[in-house]
PDB file of C-alpha atoms in Angstrom:
ATOM      1  CA  MET A1366      85.716  81.699 181.742  1.00  0.00           C
ATOM      2  CA  ILE A1367      85.872  80.895 178.026  1.00  0.00           C
ATOM      3  CA  ALA A1368      89.628  81.179 177.453  1.00  0.00           C
ATOM      4  CA  GLN A1369      92.880  82.294 179.086  1.00  0.00           C
ATOM      5  CA  PHE A1370      96.135  83.383 177.432  1.00  0.00           C
ATOM      6  CA  ASP A1371      99.129  85.631 178.145  1.00  0.00           C
ATOM      7  CA  GLY A1372      97.762  86.722 181.532  1.00  0.00           C
ATOM      8  CA  PHE A1373      94.368  87.677 180.094  1.00  0.00           C
ATOM      9  CA  GLU A1374      90.998  85.944 180.060  1.00  0.00           C
ATOM     10  CA  VAL A1375      87.827  85.997 177.999  1.00  0.00           C
ATOM     11  CA  SER A1376      84.550  85.609 179.915  1.00  0.00           C
ATOM     12  CA  LYS A1377      80.834  86.059 179.406  1.00  0.00           C
ATOM     13  CA  ILE A1378      79.547  89.488 180.417  1.00  0.00           C
ATOM     14  CA  HIS A1379      78.096  89.536 183.954  1.00  0.00           C
ATOM     15  CA  SER A1380      76.352  92.010 186.234  1.00  0.00           C
ATOM     16  CA  GLY A1381      79.576  93.053 187.978  1.00  0.00           C
ATOM     17  CA  ASP A1382      81.090  94.376 184.732  1.00  0.00           C
ATOM     18  CA  ALA A1383      79.201  97.686 184.512  1.00  0.00           C
ATOM     19  CA  TRP A1384      81.763  99.981 186.189  1.00  0.00           C
ATOM     20  CA  LYS A1385      84.627  98.422 184.248  1.00  0.00           C
ATOM     21  CA  ILE A1386      82.781  98.729 180.933  1.00  0.00           C
ATOM     22  CA  CYS A1387      81.944 102.358 181.696  1.00  0.00           C
ATOM     23  CA  ASP A1388      85.596 103.065 182.490  1.00  0.00           C
ATOM     24  CA  LEU A1389      86.870 101.348 179.329  1.00  0.00           C
ATOM     25  CA  VAL A1390      84.340 103.044 177.052  1.00  0.00           C
ATOM     26  CA  VAL A1391      84.697 106.543 178.501  1.00  0.00           C
ATOM     27  CA  SER A1392      88.500 106.417 178.534  1.00  0.00           C
ATOM     28  CA  ASN A1393      88.472 105.246 174.895  1.00  0.00           C
ATOM     29  CA  SER A1394      85.546 107.344 173.682  1.00  0.00           C
ATOM     30  CA  GLU A1395      87.563 109.032 170.945  1.00  0.00           C
ATOM     31  CA  ARG A1396      88.374 105.714 169.262  1.00  0.00           C
ATOM     32  CA  LEU A1397      84.868 104.301 169.766  1.00  0.00           C
ATOM     33  CA  LYS A1398      82.801 107.231 168.534  1.00  0.00           C
ATOM     34  CA  ARG A1399      83.070 106.411 164.814  1.00  0.00           C
ATOM     35  CA  TYR A1400      82.380 102.673 164.704  1.00  0.00           C
ATOM     36  CA  PHE A1401      80.697 102.060 168.087  1.00  0.00           C
ATOM     37  CA  PRO A1402      78.491 105.132 168.675  1.00  0.00           C
ATOM     38  CA  SER A1403      75.659 103.096 170.188  1.00  0.00           C
ATOM     39  CA  THR A1404      77.924 101.254 172.650  1.00  0.00           C
ATOM     40  CA  LEU A1405      79.510 104.577 173.575  1.00  0.00           C
ATOM     41  CA  ALA A1406      76.130 106.269 174.122  1.00  0.00           C
ATOM     42  CA  GLN A1407      74.935 103.367 176.301  1.00  0.00           C
ATOM     43  CA  ASN A1408      77.980 103.540 178.595  1.00  0.00           C
ATOM     44  CA  LEU A1409      78.685 107.224 179.233  1.00  0.00           C
ATOM     45  CA  ASN A1410      78.118 106.884 182.983  1.00  0.00           C
ATOM     46  CA  PRO A1411      77.845 104.053 185.536  1.00  0.00           C
ATOM     47  CA  THR A1412      74.041 104.114 185.599  1.00  0.00           C
ATOM     48  CA  LEU A1413      73.818 103.732 181.822  1.00  0.00           C
ATOM     49  CA  SER A1414      76.464 100.991 181.918  1.00  0.00           C
ATOM     50  CA  GLN A1415      74.479  99.067 184.522  1.00  0.00           C
ATOM     51  CA  LEU A1416      71.421  99.170 182.240  1.00  0.00           C
ATOM     52  CA  TYR A1417      73.587  98.138 179.287  1.00  0.00           C
ATOM     53  CA  VAL A1418      75.055  95.182 181.176  1.00  0.00           C
ATOM     54  CA  GLU A1419      71.637  94.032 182.423  1.00  0.00           C
ATOM     55  CA  LYS A1420      70.330  94.167 178.840  1.00  0.00           C
ATOM     56  CA  LYS A1421      73.367  92.315 177.446  1.00  0.00           C
ATOM     57  CA  VAL A1422      73.223  89.592 180.118  1.00  0.00           C
ATOM     58  CA  LYS A1423      69.570  89.024 179.237  1.00  0.00           C
ATOM     59  CA  GLU A1424      70.346  88.988 175.495  1.00  0.00           C
ATOM     60  CA  PHE A1425      73.120  86.455 176.155  1.00  0.00           C
ATOM     61  CA  GLN A1426      70.697  84.185 178.021  1.00  0.00           C
ATOM     62  CA  GLN A1427      68.146  84.537 175.209  1.00  0.00           C
ATOM     63  CA  LYS A1428      70.795  83.878 172.521  1.00  0.00           C
ATOM     64  CA  GLN A1429      70.118  87.247 170.845  1.00  0.00           C
ATOM     65  CA  GLU A1430      73.651  88.648 171.190  1.00  0.00           C
ATOM     66  CA  PHE A1431      76.748  87.453 173.015  1.00  0.00           C
ATOM     67  CA  ILE A1432      79.036  89.956 174.742  1.00  0.00           C
ATOM     68  CA  PHE A1433      82.357  88.871 176.243  1.00  0.00           C
ATOM     69  CA  THR A1434      84.937  90.747 178.274  1.00  0.00           C
ATOM     70  CA  LEU A1435      88.698  90.612 177.942  1.00  0.00           C
ATOM     71  CA  LYS A1436      90.342  91.189 181.326  1.00  0.00           C
ATOM     72  CA  ASN A1437      93.795  91.152 182.801  1.00  0.00           C
ATOM     73  CA  SER A1438      93.827  87.996 184.956  1.00  0.00           C
ATOM     74  CA  ASN A1439      95.961  89.609 187.678  1.00  0.00           C
ATOM     75  CA  ASN A1440      94.365  92.996 188.331  1.00  0.00           C
ATOM     76  CA  ARG A1441      90.930  92.257 186.733  1.00  0.00           C
ATOM     77  CA  GLU A1442      91.214  95.388 184.567  1.00  0.00           C
ATOM     78  CA  LEU A1443      88.847  95.259 181.601  1.00  0.00           C
ATOM     79  CA  VAL A1444      90.890  95.883 178.454  1.00  0.00           C
ATOM     80  CA  GLY A1445      88.453  94.906 175.703  1.00  0.00           C
ATOM     81  CA  ILE A1446      84.959  93.882 174.685  1.00  0.00           C
ATOM     82  CA  ILE A1447      84.119  91.300 172.028  1.00  0.00           C
ATOM     83  CA  GLY A1448      80.621  90.613 170.769  1.00  0.00           C
ATOM     84  CA  ILE A1449      78.939  88.107 168.513  1.00  0.00           C
ATOM     85  CA  LYS A1450      75.933  89.910 167.065  1.00  0.00           C
ATOM     86  CA  GLU A1451      73.631  89.961 164.017  1.00  0.00           C
ATOM     87  CA  LEU A1452      72.781  86.345 164.744  1.00  0.00           C
ATOM     88  CA  ASP A1453      70.840  84.382 162.137  1.00  0.00           C
ATOM     89  CA  TRP A1454      70.058  81.017 163.662  1.00  0.00           C
ATOM     90  CA  GLU A1455      68.600  79.629 160.414  1.00  0.00           C
ATOM     91  CA  LYS A1456      71.857  80.328 158.568  1.00  0.00           C
ATOM     92  CA  LYS A1457      73.864  79.565 161.733  1.00  0.00           C
ATOM     93  CA  GLN A1458      75.723  82.843 161.235  1.00  0.00           C
ATOM     94  CA  GLY A1459      76.933  85.706 163.403  1.00  0.00           C
ATOM     95  CA  GLU A1460      79.189  88.741 163.223  1.00  0.00           C
ATOM     96  CA  PHE A1461      82.103  89.680 165.463  1.00  0.00           C
ATOM     97  CA  ALA A1462      82.501  93.179 166.824  1.00  0.00           C
ATOM     98  CA  TYR A1463      85.400  94.100 169.098  1.00  0.00           C
ATOM     99  CA  CYS A1464      87.245  96.946 170.709  1.00  0.00           C
ATOM    100  CA  ILE A1465      90.331  97.167 172.872  1.00  0.00           C
ATOM    101  CA  GLY A1466      91.637 100.015 174.987  1.00  0.00           C
ATOM    102  CA  TYR A1467      94.520 102.206 173.863  1.00  0.00           C
ATOM    103  CA  ALA A1468      96.861 100.780 176.504  1.00  0.00           C
ATOM    104  CA  ASN A1469      96.587  97.214 175.150  1.00  0.00           C
ATOM    105  CA  GLU A1470      96.397  97.713 171.399  1.00  0.00           C
ATOM    106  CA  GLY A1471      99.010  96.136 169.145  1.00  0.00           C
ATOM    107  CA  GLN A1472      99.674  93.168 171.460  1.00  0.00           C
ATOM    108  CA  GLY A1473      97.633  90.605 169.531  1.00  0.00           C
ATOM    109  CA  LEU A1474      95.133  90.252 172.371  1.00  0.00           C
ATOM    110  CA  THR A1475      92.068  90.909 170.207  1.00  0.00           C
ATOM    111  CA  SER A1476      93.201  88.293 167.684  1.00  0.00           C
ATOM    112  CA  LYS A1477      93.738  85.731 170.450  1.00  0.00           C
ATOM    113  CA  ALA A1478      90.336  86.523 171.974  1.00  0.00           C
ATOM    114  CA  VAL A1479      88.583  86.255 168.588  1.00  0.00           C
ATOM    115  CA  LYS A1480      90.343  82.928 167.879  1.00  0.00           C
ATOM    116  CA  ALA A1481      89.137  81.572 171.231  1.00  0.00           C
ATOM    117  CA  LEU A1482      85.614  82.848 170.606  1.00  0.00           C
ATOM    118  CA  LEU A1483      85.623  81.381 167.109  1.00  0.00           C
ATOM    119  CA  ILE A1484      86.107  77.946 168.678  1.00  0.00           C
ATOM    120  CA  TYR A1485      83.385  78.736 171.240  1.00  0.00           C
ATOM    121  CA  ALA A1486      80.982  79.943 168.515  1.00  0.00           C
ATOM    122  CA  PHE A1487      81.487  76.815 166.416  1.00  0.00           C
ATOM    123  CA  THR A1488      81.558  74.208 169.181  1.00  0.00           C
ATOM    124  CA  THR A1489      79.292  75.629 171.892  1.00  0.00           C
ATOM    125  CA  LEU A1490      76.909  77.979 170.095  1.00  0.00           C
ATOM    126  CA  GLY A1491      76.580  75.843 166.966  1.00  0.00           C
ATOM    127  CA  LEU A1492      77.311  78.645 164.515  1.00  0.00           C
ATOM    128  CA  GLU A1493      78.847  77.698 161.172  1.00  0.00           C
ATOM    129  CA  THR A1494      79.796  81.083 159.682  1.00  0.00           C
ATOM    130  CA  LEU A1495      81.280  84.094 161.483  1.00  0.00           C
ATOM    131  CA  GLN A1496      81.767  87.466 159.867  1.00  0.00           C
ATOM    132  CA  ILE A1497      83.908  90.503 160.499  1.00  0.00           C
ATOM    133  CA  ILE A1498      82.861  93.729 158.801  1.00  0.00           C
ATOM    134  CA  SER A1499      85.530  96.414 158.851  1.00  0.00           C
ATOM    135  CA  HIS A1500      86.527  99.571 157.037  1.00  0.00           C
ATOM    136  CA  LYS A1501      89.645  99.033 154.919  1.00  0.00           C
ATOM    137  CA  ASP A1502      91.423 101.879 156.750  1.00  0.00           C
ATOM    138  CA  ASN A1503      90.787 100.274 160.148  1.00  0.00           C
ATOM    139  CA  LEU A1504      94.061  98.387 159.810  1.00  0.00           C
ATOM    140  CA  ALA A1505      93.948  96.897 163.311  1.00  0.00           C
ATOM    141  CA  SER A1506      90.545  95.332 162.635  1.00  0.00           C
ATOM    142  CA  VAL A1507      91.616  94.055 159.216  1.00  0.00           C
ATOM    143  CA  LYS A1508      94.675  92.510 160.875  1.00  0.00           C
ATOM    144  CA  VAL A1509      92.448  90.684 163.379  1.00  0.00           C
ATOM    145  CA  ALA A1510      90.455  89.206 160.472  1.00  0.00           C
ATOM    146  CA  GLU A1511      93.662  88.139 158.730  1.00  0.00           C
ATOM    147  CA  ASN A1512      95.292  86.767 161.907  1.00  0.00           C
ATOM    148  CA  CYS A1513      92.210  84.674 162.582  1.00  0.00           C
ATOM    149  CA  LYS A1514      92.203  83.248 159.030  1.00  0.00           C
ATOM    150  CA  PHE A1515      88.986  84.945 157.917  1.00  0.00           C
ATOM    151  CA  ASN A1516      88.589  85.120 154.127  1.00  0.00           C
ATOM    152  CA  TRP A1517      87.936  88.454 152.457  1.00  0.00           C
ATOM    153  CA  ILE A1518      84.604  88.047 150.637  1.00  0.00           C
ATOM    154  CA  ARG A1519      83.700  91.412 149.092  1.00  0.00           C
ATOM    155  CA  THR A1520      83.276  95.143 149.588  1.00  0.00           C
ATOM    156  CA  LEU A1521      79.865  96.101 150.973  1.00  0.00           C
ATOM    157  CA  GLU A1522      78.992  99.430 149.362  1.00  0.00           C
ATOM    158  CA  ASN A1523      77.572 102.145 151.644  1.00  0.00           C
ATOM    159  CA  GLU A1524      77.291  99.540 154.426  1.00  0.00           C
ATOM    160  CA  PHE A1525      77.800 101.823 157.422  1.00  0.00           C
ATOM    161  CA  THR A1526      77.069 105.458 158.174  1.00  0.00           C
ATOM    162  CA  PRO A1527      79.198 106.969 160.945  1.00  0.00           C
ATOM    163  CA  VAL A1528      77.489 109.738 162.925  1.00  0.00           C
ATOM    164  CA  GLY A1529      77.609 112.983 160.956  1.00  0.00           C
ATOM    165  CA  GLU A1530      79.252 111.382 157.894  1.00  0.00           C
ATOM    166  CA  GLN A1531      78.223 110.014 154.529  1.00  0.00           C
ATOM    167  CA  PRO A1532      77.790 106.227 154.160  1.00  0.00           C
ATOM    168  CA  ILE A1533      81.077 104.338 153.784  1.00  0.00           C
ATOM    169  CA  ASP A1534      82.036 101.041 152.185  1.00  0.00           C
ATOM    170  CA  MET A1535      83.022  98.196 154.480  1.00  0.00           C
ATOM    171  CA  GLU A1536      84.940  94.977 153.858  1.00  0.00           C
ATOM    172  CA  LEU A1537      83.307  91.627 154.587  1.00  0.00           C
ATOM    173  CA  TYR A1538      85.425  88.764 155.947  1.00  0.00           C
ATOM    174  CA  GLU A1539      84.118  85.299 156.827  1.00  0.00           C
ATOM    175  CA  ALA A1540      85.275  82.173 158.634  1.00  0.00           C
ATOM    176  CA  TYR A1541      83.520  78.837 158.188  1.00  0.00           C
ATOM    177  CA  ILE A1542      83.307  75.825 160.445  1.00  0.00           C
ATOM    178  CA  GLY A1543      84.445  73.470 157.634  1.00  0.00           C
ATOM    179  CA  ARG A1544      87.656  75.434 157.076  1.00  0.00           C
ATOM    180  CA  PHE A1545      88.141  75.702 160.840  1.00  0.00           C
ATOM    181  CA  GLU A1546      87.894  71.940 161.329  1.00  0.00           C
ATOM    182  CA  LYS A1547      90.509  71.337 158.621  1.00  0.00           C
ATOM    183  CA  ASN A1548      92.948  73.754 160.307  1.00  0.00           C
ATOM    184  CA  LYS A1549      92.469  72.499 163.884  1.00  0.00           C
TER     185      LYS A1549
END
Protein backbone atom coordinates (compact mmCIF):
# COMPACT_ATOMS: atom_id res chain seq x y z
CA MET A 1 0.00 0.00 0.00
CA ILE A 2 1.27 3.47 -0.91
CA ALA A 3 -1.12 5.60 1.14
CA GLN A 4 -4.28 5.46 3.25
CA PHE A 5 -6.77 8.25 4.03
CA ASP A 6 -10.46 8.67 4.87
CA GLY A 7 -11.15 4.93 4.67
CA PHE A 8 -9.52 4.60 1.24
CA GLU A 9 -6.13 3.34 0.10
CA VAL A 10 -3.82 3.76 -2.86
CA SER A 11 -1.92 0.65 -3.99
CA LYS A 12 0.11 -0.59 -6.92
CA ILE A 13 -1.94 -2.46 -9.52
CA HIS A 14 -1.81 -6.25 -9.06
CA SER A 15 -3.11 -9.34 -10.83
CA GLY A 16 -6.22 -9.59 -8.65
CA ASP A 17 -7.50 -6.18 -9.82
CA ALA A 18 -8.85 -7.21 -13.25
CA TRP A 19 -12.51 -7.83 -12.32
CA LYS A 20 -12.66 -4.66 -10.25
CA ILE A 21 -11.10 -2.56 -13.02
CA CYS A 22 -13.53 -4.04 -15.55
CA ASP A 23 -16.46 -3.21 -13.27
CA LEU A 24 -15.28 0.36 -12.64
CA VAL A 25 -14.57 1.07 -16.31
CA VAL A 26 -17.77 -0.47 -17.69
CA SER A 27 -19.99 1.20 -15.09
CA ASN A 28 -18.34 4.56 -15.86
CA SER A 29 -17.92 4.10 -19.61
CA GLU A 30 -19.89 7.23 -20.47
CA ARG A 31 -17.50 9.47 -18.54
CA LEU A 32 -14.38 7.64 -19.74
CA LYS A 33 -15.12 7.48 -23.46
CA ARG A 34 -13.90 11.00 -24.29
CA TYR A 35 -10.59 11.23 -22.43
CA PHE A 36 -9.78 7.55 -21.76
CA PRO A 37 -10.91 5.69 -24.91
CA SER A 38 -7.93 3.33 -24.87
CA THR A 39 -8.40 2.36 -21.21
CA LEU A 40 -12.10 1.85 -21.88
CA ALA A 41 -11.45 -0.33 -24.95
CA GLN A 42 -8.94 -2.46 -23.01
CA ASN A 43 -11.39 -3.17 -20.17
CA LEU A 44 -14.77 -3.86 -21.77
CA ASN A 45 -14.93 -7.40 -20.40
CA PRO A 46 -13.11 -9.46 -17.74
CA THR A 47 -10.85 -11.21 -20.26
CA LEU A 48 -9.65 -7.90 -21.71
CA SER A 49 -9.18 -6.50 -18.20
CA GLN A 50 -7.03 -9.47 -17.22
CA LEU A 51 -4.78 -8.80 -20.24
CA TYR A 52 -4.71 -5.10 -19.37
CA VAL A 53 -3.72 -5.78 -15.76
CA GLU A 54 -1.01 -8.27 -16.77
CA LYS A 55 0.41 -5.68 -19.19
CA LYS A 56 0.26 -2.88 -16.59
CA VAL A 57 1.89 -5.00 -13.87
CA LYS A 58 4.73 -5.77 -16.28
CA GLU A 59 5.05 -2.09 -17.28
CA PHE A 60 5.16 -1.16 -13.58
CA GLN A 61 8.00 -3.62 -12.98
CA GLN A 62 9.86 -2.29 -16.03
CA LYS A 63 9.29 1.35 -14.98
CA GLN A 64 7.46 2.15 -18.24
CA GLU A 65 4.16 3.24 -16.65
CA PHE A 66 2.82 3.12 -13.11
CA ILE A 67 -0.84 2.31 -12.48
CA PHE A 68 -2.34 2.57 -8.99
CA THR A 69 -5.76 1.68 -7.65
CA LEU A 70 -7.88 3.66 -5.22
CA LYS A 71 -10.01 1.31 -3.12
CA ASN A 72 -12.38 1.53 -0.22
CA SER A 73 -10.42 -0.01 2.68
CA ASN A 74 -13.51 -1.67 4.18
CA ASN A 75 -15.26 -3.35 1.26
CA ARG A 76 -12.28 -3.36 -1.19
CA GLU A 77 -14.42 -1.68 -3.87
CA LEU A 78 -12.27 -0.07 -6.56
CA VAL A 79 -13.36 3.56 -6.90
CA GLY A 80 -10.57 5.04 -9.02
CA ILE A 81 -7.45 4.52 -11.09
CA ILE A 82 -4.42 6.81 -11.10
CA GLY A 83 -1.51 6.47 -13.48
CA ILE A 84 1.90 8.02 -13.93
CA LYS A 85 2.64 7.77 -17.64
CA GLU A 86 4.62 9.45 -20.44
CA LEU A 87 7.76 8.85 -18.42
CA ASP A 88 10.98 10.54 -19.52
CA TRP A 89 13.73 9.23 -17.29
CA GLU A 90 16.34 11.64 -18.70
CA LYS A 91 14.19 14.64 -17.76
CA LYS A 92 12.91 12.80 -14.66
CA GLN A 93 9.37 13.68 -15.71
CA GLY A 94 6.00 11.96 -15.83
CA GLU A 95 2.33 12.76 -16.34
CA PHE A 96 -0.62 11.95 -14.09
CA ALA A 97 -3.82 10.51 -15.48
CA TYR A 98 -6.75 9.66 -13.22
CA CYS A 99 -10.38 8.71 -13.15
CA ILE A 100 -12.87 8.12 -10.37
CA GLY A 101 -16.28 6.49 -10.44
CA TYR A 102 -19.49 8.51 -10.39
CA ALA A 103 -20.36 7.36 -6.86
CA ASN A 104 -17.18 8.86 -5.35
CA GLU A 105 -16.69 12.05 -7.33
CA GLY A 106 -16.62 15.40 -5.54
CA GLN A 107 -15.21 13.98 -2.27
CA GLY A 108 -11.62 15.09 -2.79
CA LEU A 109 -10.40 11.50 -3.05
CA THR A 110 -8.59 11.99 -6.37
CA SER A 111 -6.77 15.04 -5.00
CA LYS A 112 -5.69 13.12 -1.90
CA ALA A 113 -4.53 10.17 -4.01
CA VAL A 114 -2.58 12.43 -6.39
CA LYS A 115 -0.95 14.23 -3.42
CA ALA A 116 0.14 10.88 -1.98
CA LEU A 117 1.44 9.72 -5.36
CA LEU A 118 3.26 13.01 -5.86
CA ILE A 119 5.29 12.23 -2.73
CA TYR A 120 5.82 8.65 -3.97
CA ALA A 121 6.91 9.87 -7.43
CA PHE A 122 9.43 12.33 -5.98
CA THR A 123 10.82 10.21 -3.16
CA THR A 124 10.56 6.63 -4.43
CA LEU A 125 10.58 6.90 -8.22
CA GLY A 126 13.05 9.78 -8.37
CA LEU A 127 10.95 11.96 -10.67
CA GLU A 128 11.42 15.72 -10.43
CA THR A 129 8.55 17.07 -12.55
CA LEU A 130 4.97 15.77 -12.74
CA GLN A 131 2.42 17.03 -15.21
CA ILE A 132 -1.34 17.07 -15.46
CA ILE A 133 -2.83 17.74 -18.88
CA SER A 134 -6.53 18.56 -18.80
CA HIS A 135 -9.19 20.24 -20.88
CA LYS A 136 -10.25 23.57 -19.36
CA ASP A 137 -13.88 22.40 -19.24
CA ASN A 138 -12.95 19.28 -17.25
CA LEU A 139 -13.44 21.25 -14.04
CA ALA A 140 -12.93 18.26 -11.74
CA SER A 141 -9.52 17.54 -13.27
CA VAL A 142 -8.50 21.20 -13.16
CA LYS A 143 -9.52 21.26 -9.49
CA VAL A 144 -7.27 18.26 -8.77
CA ALA A 145 -4.33 20.14 -10.35
CA GLU A 146 -5.12 23.23 -8.28
CA ASN A 147 -5.70 21.28 -5.03
CA CYS A 148 -2.36 19.56 -5.46
CA LYS A 149 -0.54 22.89 -6.02
CA PHE A 150 0.34 22.26 -9.67
CA ASN A 151 1.22 25.43 -11.59
CA TRP A 152 -0.60 26.24 -14.81
CA ILE A 153 2.11 26.43 -17.50
CA ARG A 154 0.40 27.01 -20.85
CA THR A 155 -2.31 25.95 -23.28
CA LEU A 156 -1.24 23.09 -25.56
CA GLU A 157 -2.93 23.75 -28.90
CA ASN A 158 -4.61 20.78 -30.61
CA GLU A 159 -3.01 18.49 -28.01
CA PHE A 160 -5.68 15.78 -27.89
CA THR A 161 -8.17 14.36 -30.36
CA PRO A 162 -11.19 12.66 -28.78
CA VAL A 163 -12.67 9.83 -30.84
CA GLY A 164 -14.83 11.25 -33.62
CA GLU A 165 -13.98 14.89 -32.78
CA GLN A 166 -11.63 17.58 -33.97
CA PRO A 167 -8.38 18.16 -32.02
CA ILE A 168 -8.86 20.17 -28.82
CA ASP A 169 -6.60 22.40 -26.76
CA MET A 170 -5.48 21.13 -23.37
CA GLU A 171 -4.06 22.91 -20.33
CA LEU A 172 -0.64 21.93 -18.99
CA TYR A 173 -0.01 21.99 -15.23
CA GLU A 174 3.26 21.03 -13.54
CA ALA A 175 4.59 20.30 -10.07
CA TYR A 176 8.30 20.31 -9.30
CA ILE A 177 10.28 18.56 -6.61
CA GLY A 178 11.97 21.84 -5.53
CA ARG A 179 8.62 23.52 -4.88
CA PHE A 180 7.35 20.36 -3.19
CA GLU A 181 10.29 20.25 -0.77
CA LYS A 182 9.70 23.89 0.22
CA ASN A 183 6.02 23.19 0.99
CA LYS A 184 6.55 19.94 2.93
